[in-house]
mmCIF file of C-alpha atoms in Angstrom:
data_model
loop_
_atom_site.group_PDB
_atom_site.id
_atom_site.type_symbol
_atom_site.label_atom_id
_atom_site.label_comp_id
_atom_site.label_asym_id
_atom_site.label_seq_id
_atom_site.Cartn_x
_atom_site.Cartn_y
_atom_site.Cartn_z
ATOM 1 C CA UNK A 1 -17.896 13.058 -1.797
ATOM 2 C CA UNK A 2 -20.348 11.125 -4.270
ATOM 3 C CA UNK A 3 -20.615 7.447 -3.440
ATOM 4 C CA UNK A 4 -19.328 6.357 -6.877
ATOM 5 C CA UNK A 5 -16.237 7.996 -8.016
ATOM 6 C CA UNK A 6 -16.116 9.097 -12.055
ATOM 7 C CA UNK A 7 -13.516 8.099 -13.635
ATOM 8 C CA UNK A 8 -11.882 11.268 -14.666
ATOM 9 C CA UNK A 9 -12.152 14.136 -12.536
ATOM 10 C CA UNK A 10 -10.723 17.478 -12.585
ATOM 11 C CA UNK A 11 -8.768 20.006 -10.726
ATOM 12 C CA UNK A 12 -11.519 22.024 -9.675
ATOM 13 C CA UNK A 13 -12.841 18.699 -8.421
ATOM 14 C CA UNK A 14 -9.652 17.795 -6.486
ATOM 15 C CA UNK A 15 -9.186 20.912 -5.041
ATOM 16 C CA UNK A 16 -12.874 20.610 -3.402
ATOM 17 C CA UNK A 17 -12.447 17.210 -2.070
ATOM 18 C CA UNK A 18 -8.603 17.556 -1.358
ATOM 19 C CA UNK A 19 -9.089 16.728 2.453
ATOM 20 C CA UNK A 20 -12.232 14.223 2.367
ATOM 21 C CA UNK A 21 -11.797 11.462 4.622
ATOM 22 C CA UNK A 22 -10.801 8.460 3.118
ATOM 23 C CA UNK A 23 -9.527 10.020 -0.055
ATOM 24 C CA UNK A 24 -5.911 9.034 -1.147
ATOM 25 C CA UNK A 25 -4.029 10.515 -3.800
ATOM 26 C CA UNK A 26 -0.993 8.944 -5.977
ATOM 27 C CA UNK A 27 1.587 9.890 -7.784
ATOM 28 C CA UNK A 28 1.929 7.468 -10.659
ATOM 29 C CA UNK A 29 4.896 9.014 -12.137
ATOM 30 C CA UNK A 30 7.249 6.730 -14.046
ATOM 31 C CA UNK A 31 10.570 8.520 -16.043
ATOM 32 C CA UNK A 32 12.651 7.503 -19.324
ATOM 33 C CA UNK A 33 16.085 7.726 -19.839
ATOM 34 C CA UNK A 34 17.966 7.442 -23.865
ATOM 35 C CA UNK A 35 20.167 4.578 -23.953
ATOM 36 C CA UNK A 36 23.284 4.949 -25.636
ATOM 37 C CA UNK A 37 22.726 1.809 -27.664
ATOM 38 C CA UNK A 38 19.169 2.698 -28.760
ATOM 39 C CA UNK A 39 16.425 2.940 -26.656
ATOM 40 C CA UNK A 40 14.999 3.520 -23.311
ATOM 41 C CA UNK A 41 15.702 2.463 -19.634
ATOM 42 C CA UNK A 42 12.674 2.760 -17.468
ATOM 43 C CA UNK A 43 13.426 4.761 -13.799
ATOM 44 C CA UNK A 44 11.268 5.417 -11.133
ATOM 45 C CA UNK A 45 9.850 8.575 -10.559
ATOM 46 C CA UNK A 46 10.458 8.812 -6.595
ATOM 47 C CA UNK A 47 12.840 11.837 -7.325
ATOM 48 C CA UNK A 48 10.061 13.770 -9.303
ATOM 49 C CA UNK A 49 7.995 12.918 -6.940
ATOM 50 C CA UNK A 50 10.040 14.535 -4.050
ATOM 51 C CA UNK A 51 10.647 17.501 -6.311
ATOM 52 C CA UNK A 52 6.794 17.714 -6.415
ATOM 53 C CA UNK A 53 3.805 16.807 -5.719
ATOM 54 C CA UNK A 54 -0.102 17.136 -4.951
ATOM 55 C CA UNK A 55 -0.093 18.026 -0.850
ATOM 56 C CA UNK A 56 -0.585 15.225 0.931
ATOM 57 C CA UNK A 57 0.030 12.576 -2.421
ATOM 58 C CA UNK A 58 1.257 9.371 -1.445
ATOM 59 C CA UNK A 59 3.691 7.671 -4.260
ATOM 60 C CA UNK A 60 3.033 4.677 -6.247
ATOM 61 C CA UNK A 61 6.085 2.877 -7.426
ATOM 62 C CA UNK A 62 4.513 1.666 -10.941
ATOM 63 C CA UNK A 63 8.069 0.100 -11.818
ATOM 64 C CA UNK A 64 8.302 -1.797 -9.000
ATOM 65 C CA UNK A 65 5.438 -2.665 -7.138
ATOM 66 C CA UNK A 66 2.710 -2.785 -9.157
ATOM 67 C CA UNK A 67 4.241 -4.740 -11.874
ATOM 68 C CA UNK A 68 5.715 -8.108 -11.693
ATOM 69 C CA UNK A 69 9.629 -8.567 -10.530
ATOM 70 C CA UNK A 70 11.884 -8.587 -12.858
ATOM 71 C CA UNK A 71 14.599 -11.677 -11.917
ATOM 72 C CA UNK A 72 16.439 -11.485 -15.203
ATOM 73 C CA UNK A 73 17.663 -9.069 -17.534
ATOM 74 C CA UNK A 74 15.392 -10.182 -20.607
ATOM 75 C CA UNK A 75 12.342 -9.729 -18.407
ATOM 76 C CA UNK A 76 9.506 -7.824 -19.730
ATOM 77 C CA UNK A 77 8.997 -4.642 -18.056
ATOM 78 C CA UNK A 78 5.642 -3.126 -16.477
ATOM 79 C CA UNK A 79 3.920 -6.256 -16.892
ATOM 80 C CA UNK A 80 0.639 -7.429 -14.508
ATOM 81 C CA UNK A 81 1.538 -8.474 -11.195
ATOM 82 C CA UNK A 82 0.064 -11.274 -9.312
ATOM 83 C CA UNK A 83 -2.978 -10.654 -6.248
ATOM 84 C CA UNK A 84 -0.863 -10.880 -3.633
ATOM 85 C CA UNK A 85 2.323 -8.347 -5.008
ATOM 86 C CA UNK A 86 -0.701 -6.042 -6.413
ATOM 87 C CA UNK A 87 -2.758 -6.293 -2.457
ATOM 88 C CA UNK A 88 0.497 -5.308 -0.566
ATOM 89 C CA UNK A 89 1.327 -2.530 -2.337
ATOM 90 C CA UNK A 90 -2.089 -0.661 -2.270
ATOM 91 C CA UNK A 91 -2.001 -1.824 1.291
ATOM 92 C CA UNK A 92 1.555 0.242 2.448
ATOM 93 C CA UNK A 93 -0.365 3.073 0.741
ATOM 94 C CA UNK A 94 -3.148 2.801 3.088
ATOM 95 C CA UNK A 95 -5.679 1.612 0.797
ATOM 96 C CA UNK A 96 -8.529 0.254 2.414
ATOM 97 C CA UNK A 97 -12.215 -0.904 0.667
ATOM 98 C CA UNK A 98 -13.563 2.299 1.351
ATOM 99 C CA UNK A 99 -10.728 4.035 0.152
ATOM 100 C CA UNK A 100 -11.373 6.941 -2.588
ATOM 101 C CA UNK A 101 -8.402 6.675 -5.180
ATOM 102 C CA UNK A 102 -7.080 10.111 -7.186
ATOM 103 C CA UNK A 103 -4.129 9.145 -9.439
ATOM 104 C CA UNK A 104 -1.854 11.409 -11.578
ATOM 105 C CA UNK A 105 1.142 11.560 -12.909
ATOM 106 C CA UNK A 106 3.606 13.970 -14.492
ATOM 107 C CA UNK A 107 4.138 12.837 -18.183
ATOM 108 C CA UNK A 108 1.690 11.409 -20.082
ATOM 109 C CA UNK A 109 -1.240 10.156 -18.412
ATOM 110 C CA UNK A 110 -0.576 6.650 -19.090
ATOM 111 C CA UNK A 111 1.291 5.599 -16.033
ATOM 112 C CA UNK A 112 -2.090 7.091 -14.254
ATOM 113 C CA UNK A 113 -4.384 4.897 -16.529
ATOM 114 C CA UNK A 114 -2.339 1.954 -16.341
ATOM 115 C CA UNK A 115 -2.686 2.416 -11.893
ATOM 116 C CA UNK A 116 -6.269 2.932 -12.835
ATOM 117 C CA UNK A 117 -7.026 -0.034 -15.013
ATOM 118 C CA UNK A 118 -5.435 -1.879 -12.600
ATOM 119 C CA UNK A 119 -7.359 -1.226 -9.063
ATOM 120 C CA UNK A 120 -10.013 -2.426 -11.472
ATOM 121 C CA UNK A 121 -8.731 -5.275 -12.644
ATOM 122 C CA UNK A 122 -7.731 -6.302 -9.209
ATOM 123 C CA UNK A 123 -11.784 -5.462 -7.739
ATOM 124 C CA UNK A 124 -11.576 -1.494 -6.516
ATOM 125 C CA UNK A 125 -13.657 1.013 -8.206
ATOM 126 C CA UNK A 126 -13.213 4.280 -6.373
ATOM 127 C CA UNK A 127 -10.562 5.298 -8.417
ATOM 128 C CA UNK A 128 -9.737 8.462 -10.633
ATOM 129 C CA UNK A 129 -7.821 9.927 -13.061
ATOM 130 C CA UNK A 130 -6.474 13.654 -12.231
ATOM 131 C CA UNK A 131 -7.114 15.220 -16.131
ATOM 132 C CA UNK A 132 -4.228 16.786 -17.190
ATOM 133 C CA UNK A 133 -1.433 15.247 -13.793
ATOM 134 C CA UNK A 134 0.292 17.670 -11.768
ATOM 135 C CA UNK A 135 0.758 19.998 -14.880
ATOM 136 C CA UNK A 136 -2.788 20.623 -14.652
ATOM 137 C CA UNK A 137 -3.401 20.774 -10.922
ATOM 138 C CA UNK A 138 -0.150 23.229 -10.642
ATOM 139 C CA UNK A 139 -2.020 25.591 -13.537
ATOM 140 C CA UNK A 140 -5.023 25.779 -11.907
ATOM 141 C CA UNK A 141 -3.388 27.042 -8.349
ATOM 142 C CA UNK A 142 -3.409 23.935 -6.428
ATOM 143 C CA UNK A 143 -1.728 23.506 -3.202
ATOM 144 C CA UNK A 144 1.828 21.560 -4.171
ATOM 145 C CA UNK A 145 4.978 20.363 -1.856
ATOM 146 C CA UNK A 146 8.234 18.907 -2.061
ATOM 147 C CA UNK A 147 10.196 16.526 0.172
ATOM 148 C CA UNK A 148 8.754 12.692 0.548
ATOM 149 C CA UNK A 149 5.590 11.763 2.013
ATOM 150 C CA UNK A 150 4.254 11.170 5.268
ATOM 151 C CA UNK A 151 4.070 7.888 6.868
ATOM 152 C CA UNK A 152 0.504 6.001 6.595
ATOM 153 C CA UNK A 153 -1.009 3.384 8.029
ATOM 154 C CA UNK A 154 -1.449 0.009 6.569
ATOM 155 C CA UNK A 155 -4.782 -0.271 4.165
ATOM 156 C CA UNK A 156 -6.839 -3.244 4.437
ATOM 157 C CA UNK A 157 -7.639 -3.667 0.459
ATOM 158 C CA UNK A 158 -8.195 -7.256 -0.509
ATOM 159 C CA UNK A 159 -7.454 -7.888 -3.791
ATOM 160 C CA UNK A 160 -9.975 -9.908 -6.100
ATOM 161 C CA UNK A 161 -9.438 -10.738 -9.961
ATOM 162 C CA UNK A 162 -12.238 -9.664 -12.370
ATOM 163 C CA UNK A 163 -12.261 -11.075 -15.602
ATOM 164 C CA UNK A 164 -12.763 -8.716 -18.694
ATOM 165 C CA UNK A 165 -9.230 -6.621 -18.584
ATOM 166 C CA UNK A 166 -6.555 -7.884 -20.033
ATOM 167 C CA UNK A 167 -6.099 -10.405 -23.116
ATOM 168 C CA UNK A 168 -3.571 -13.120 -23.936
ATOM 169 C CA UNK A 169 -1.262 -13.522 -26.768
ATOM 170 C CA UNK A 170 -2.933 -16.241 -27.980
ATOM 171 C CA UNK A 171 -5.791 -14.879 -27.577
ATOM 172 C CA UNK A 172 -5.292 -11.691 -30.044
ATOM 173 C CA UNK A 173 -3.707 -14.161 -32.184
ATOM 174 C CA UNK A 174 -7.096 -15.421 -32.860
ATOM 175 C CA UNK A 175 -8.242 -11.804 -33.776
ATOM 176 C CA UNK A 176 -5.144 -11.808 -36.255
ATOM 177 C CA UNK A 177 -5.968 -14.973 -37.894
ATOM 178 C CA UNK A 178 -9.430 -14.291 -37.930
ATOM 179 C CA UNK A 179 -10.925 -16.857 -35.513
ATOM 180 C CA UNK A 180 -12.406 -14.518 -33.101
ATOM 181 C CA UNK A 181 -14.011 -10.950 -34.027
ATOM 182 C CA UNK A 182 -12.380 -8.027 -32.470
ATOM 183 C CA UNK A 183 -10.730 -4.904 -33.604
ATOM 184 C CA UNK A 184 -6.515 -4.218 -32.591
ATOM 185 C CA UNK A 185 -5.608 -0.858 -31.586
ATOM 186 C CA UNK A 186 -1.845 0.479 -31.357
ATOM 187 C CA UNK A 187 -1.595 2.959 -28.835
ATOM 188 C CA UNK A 188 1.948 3.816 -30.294
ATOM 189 C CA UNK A 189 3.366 6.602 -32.667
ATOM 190 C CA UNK A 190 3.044 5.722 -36.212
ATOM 191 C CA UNK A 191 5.694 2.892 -37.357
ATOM 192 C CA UNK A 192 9.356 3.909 -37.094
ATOM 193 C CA UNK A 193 11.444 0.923 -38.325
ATOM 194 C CA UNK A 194 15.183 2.026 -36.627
ATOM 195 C CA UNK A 195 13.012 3.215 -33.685
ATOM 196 C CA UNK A 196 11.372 -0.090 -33.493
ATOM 197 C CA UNK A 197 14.546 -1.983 -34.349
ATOM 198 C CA UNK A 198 16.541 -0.274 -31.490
ATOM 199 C CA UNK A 199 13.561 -1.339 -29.123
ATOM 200 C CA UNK A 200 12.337 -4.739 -29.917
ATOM 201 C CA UNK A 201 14.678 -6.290 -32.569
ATOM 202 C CA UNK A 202 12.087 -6.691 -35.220
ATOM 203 C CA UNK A 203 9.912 -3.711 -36.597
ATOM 204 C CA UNK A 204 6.350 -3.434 -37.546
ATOM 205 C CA UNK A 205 3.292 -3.900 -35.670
ATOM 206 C CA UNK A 206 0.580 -6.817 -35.097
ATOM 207 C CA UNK A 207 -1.363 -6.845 -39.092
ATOM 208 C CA UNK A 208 -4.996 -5.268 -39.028
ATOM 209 C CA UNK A 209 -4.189 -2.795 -36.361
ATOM 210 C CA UNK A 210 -5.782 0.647 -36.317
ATOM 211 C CA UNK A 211 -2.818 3.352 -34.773
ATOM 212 C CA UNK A 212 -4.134 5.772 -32.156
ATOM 213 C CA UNK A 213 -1.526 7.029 -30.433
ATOM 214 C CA UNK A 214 -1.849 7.420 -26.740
ATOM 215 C CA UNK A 215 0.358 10.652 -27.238
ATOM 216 C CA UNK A 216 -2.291 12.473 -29.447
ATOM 217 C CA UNK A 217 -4.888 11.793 -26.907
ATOM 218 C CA UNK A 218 -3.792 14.833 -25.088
ATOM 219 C CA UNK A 219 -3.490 18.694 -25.407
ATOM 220 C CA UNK A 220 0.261 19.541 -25.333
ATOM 221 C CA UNK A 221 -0.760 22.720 -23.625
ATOM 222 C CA UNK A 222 -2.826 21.734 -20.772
ATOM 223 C CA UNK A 223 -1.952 18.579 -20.497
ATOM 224 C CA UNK A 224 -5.771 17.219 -20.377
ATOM 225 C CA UNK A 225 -7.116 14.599 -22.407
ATOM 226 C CA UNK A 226 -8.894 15.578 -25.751
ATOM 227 C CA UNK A 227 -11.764 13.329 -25.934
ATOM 228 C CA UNK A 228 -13.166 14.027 -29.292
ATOM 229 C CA UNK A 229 -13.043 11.698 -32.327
ATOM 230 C CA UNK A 230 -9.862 9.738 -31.656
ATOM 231 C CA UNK A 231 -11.854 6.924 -31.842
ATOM 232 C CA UNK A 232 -14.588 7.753 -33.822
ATOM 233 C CA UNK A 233 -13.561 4.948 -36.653
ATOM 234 C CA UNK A 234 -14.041 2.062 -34.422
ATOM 235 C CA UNK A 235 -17.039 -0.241 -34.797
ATOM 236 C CA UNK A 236 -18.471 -0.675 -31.311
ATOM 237 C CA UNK A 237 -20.738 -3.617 -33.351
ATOM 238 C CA UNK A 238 -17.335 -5.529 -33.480
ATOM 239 C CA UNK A 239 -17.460 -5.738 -29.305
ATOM 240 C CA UNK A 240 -13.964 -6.605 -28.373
ATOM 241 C CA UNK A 241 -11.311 -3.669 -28.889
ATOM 242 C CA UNK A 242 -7.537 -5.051 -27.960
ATOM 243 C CA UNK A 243 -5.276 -2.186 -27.245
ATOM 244 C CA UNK A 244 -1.635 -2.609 -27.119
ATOM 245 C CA UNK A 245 1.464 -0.643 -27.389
ATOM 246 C CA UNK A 246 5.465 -1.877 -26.668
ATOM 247 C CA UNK A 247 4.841 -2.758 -22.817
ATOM 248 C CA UNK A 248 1.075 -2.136 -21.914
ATOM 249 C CA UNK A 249 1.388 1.396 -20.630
ATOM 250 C CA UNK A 250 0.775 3.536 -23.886
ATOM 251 C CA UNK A 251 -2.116 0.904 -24.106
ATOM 252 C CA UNK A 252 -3.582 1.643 -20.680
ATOM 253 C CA UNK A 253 -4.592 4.884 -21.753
ATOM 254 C CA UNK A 254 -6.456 4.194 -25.048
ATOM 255 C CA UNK A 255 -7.921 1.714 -22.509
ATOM 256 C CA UNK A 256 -8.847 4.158 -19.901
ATOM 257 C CA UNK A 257 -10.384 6.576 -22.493
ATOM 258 C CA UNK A 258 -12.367 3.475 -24.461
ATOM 259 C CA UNK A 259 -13.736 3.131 -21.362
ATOM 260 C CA UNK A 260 -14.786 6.020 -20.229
ATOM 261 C CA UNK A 261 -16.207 6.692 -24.094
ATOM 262 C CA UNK A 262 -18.506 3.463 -23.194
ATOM 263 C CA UNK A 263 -16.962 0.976 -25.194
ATOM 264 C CA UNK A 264 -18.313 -1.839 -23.100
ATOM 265 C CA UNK A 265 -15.783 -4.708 -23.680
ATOM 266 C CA UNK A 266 -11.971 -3.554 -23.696
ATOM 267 C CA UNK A 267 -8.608 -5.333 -23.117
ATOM 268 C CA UNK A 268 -4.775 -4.848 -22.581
ATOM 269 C CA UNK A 269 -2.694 -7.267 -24.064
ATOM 270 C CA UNK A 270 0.042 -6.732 -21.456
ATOM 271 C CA UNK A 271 2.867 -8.374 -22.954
ATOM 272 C CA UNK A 272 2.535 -5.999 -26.512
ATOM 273 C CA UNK A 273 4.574 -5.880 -28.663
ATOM 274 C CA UNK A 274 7.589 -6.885 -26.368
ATOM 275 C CA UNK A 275 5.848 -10.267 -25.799
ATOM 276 C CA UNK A 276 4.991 -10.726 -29.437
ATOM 277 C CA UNK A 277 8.009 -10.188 -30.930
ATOM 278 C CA UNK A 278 9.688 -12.931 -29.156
ATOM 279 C CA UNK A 279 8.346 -15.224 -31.585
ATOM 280 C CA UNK A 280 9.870 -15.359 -34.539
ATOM 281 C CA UNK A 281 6.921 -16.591 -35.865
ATOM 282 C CA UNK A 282 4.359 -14.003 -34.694
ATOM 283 C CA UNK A 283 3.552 -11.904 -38.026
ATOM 284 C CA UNK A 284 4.407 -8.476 -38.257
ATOM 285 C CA UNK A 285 3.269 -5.945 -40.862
ATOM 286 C CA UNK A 286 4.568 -2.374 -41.924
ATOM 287 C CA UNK A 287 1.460 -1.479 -42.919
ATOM 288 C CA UNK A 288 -1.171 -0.642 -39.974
ATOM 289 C CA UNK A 289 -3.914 1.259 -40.655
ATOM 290 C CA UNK A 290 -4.129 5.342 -39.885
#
């Protein structure tokens, strides 16, 4: 195996390095359910998972245990987790320093990037993302299983914050008003005001965003990502590119492929538009940018 991991790796590339020593594959898989009131509810993907997976994947509770607990109801989902939270959980997946991370997942990629963007943030490099999940790796004739995983020892991976990853409210609020230089990207669909009404209680996204939708970034067919002029329009001169979407996730993956385009800096606002809304005062606009 090479000594620094890329970023995005293949099937063909799995499939040769399946049964490397120290390599550790997740499942990053995180479902949706409709609400009957409007929305979504967020579920865990351990039943997908046991329905099927990479042989020998190990699964990564997204939901849960790498984001922060949720104590009340109006708690924002998916958001960053402290050291400590974030160190256990890589540790009951075995994750060592020397451990070589392959993450997938079987929707869109983003719960994947999100995993990814935070080993990162939290100090670990040797991690990838599968292009194109289980969809692809299941195409290409790669050994799946079923049933839940097998026990693994305790990892030793200490966790160790890097600056340089994610970005505050205030913080993009200084973009907005003009303060700081830096160019906002929505990672979500163009604007739908019931959809956004049903979500958040207030429409519209954060004013002099550019929309590129984390869903486009992908080929419906394959399931791999498409990296060809999504994000041609952005000034790299400007340096600082915010992504954000409703809860950080959609936002991981413009993220992840920003990244790997070599924009150089790049941050997650992790509370999105779920955070922002909450103040009444935060401006809105119905008018982003295509």
């Amino acid at each position: 195996m090479s000594k620094h991991l890329p970023a995005l790796v293949g099937s063909d590339w799995l499939a040769t390095h399946l049964d490397d020593n120290n390599l550790i594959v997740l499942d990053a898989t995180v479902l949706s359910i409709p609400r009957s009131g409007g929305g979504v509810e967020w579920i865990s993907g351990r039943a997908s998972f046991n329905n099927e997976h990479i042989s020998g994947a190990l699964f990564a509770d997204v939901l849960e245990d790498f984001s922060a607990p949720r104590s009340n109801p109006g708690d924002l989902v998916f958001t960053l987790p402290d050291a400590d939270r974030f160190q256990a959980a890589a540790r009951r997946l075995g994750i060592g320093p020397q451990s070589s991370v392959i993450v997938y997942d079987t929707t869109t990629l983003a719960f994947a990037a999100r995993l990814w963007w935070l080993f990162r943030y939290f100090g670990h490099d040797q991690i990838a993302v599968l292009d194109g999940g289980l969809q692809a790796w299941v195409a290409a004739g790669g050994r799946a299983e079923f049933g839940p995983e097998a026990r693994t020892e305790t990892g030793t991976l200490h966790a160790e914050i890097r600056s340089g990853f994610f970005i505050s409210r205030d913080e993009v609020l200084a973009v907005v008003e003009g303060t700081r230089p830096g160019t906002l990207v929505c990672a979500l669909p163009p604007e739908d005001p019931d959809v956004d009404r049903s979500f958040r209680g207030r429409p519209g996204r954060i004013p002099g965003s550019v929309t590129i939708p984390a869903v486009e970034l992908r080929d419906p067919d394959t399931g791999t990502l498409t990296l060809g002029s999504h994000f041609d329009g952005i000034d790299r001169d400007r340096g600082l590119v915010i992504v954000y979407c409703g809860g950080g996730i959609a936002a991981s993956l413009d993220a992840f492929t920003l990244t790997f385009l070599g924009f150089e800096d790049v941050r997650v606002y992790d509370g999105s538009l779920n955070e922002w809304v909450l103040d009444e005062n935060a401006p809105l606009t119905t008018s982003v940018e295509p």
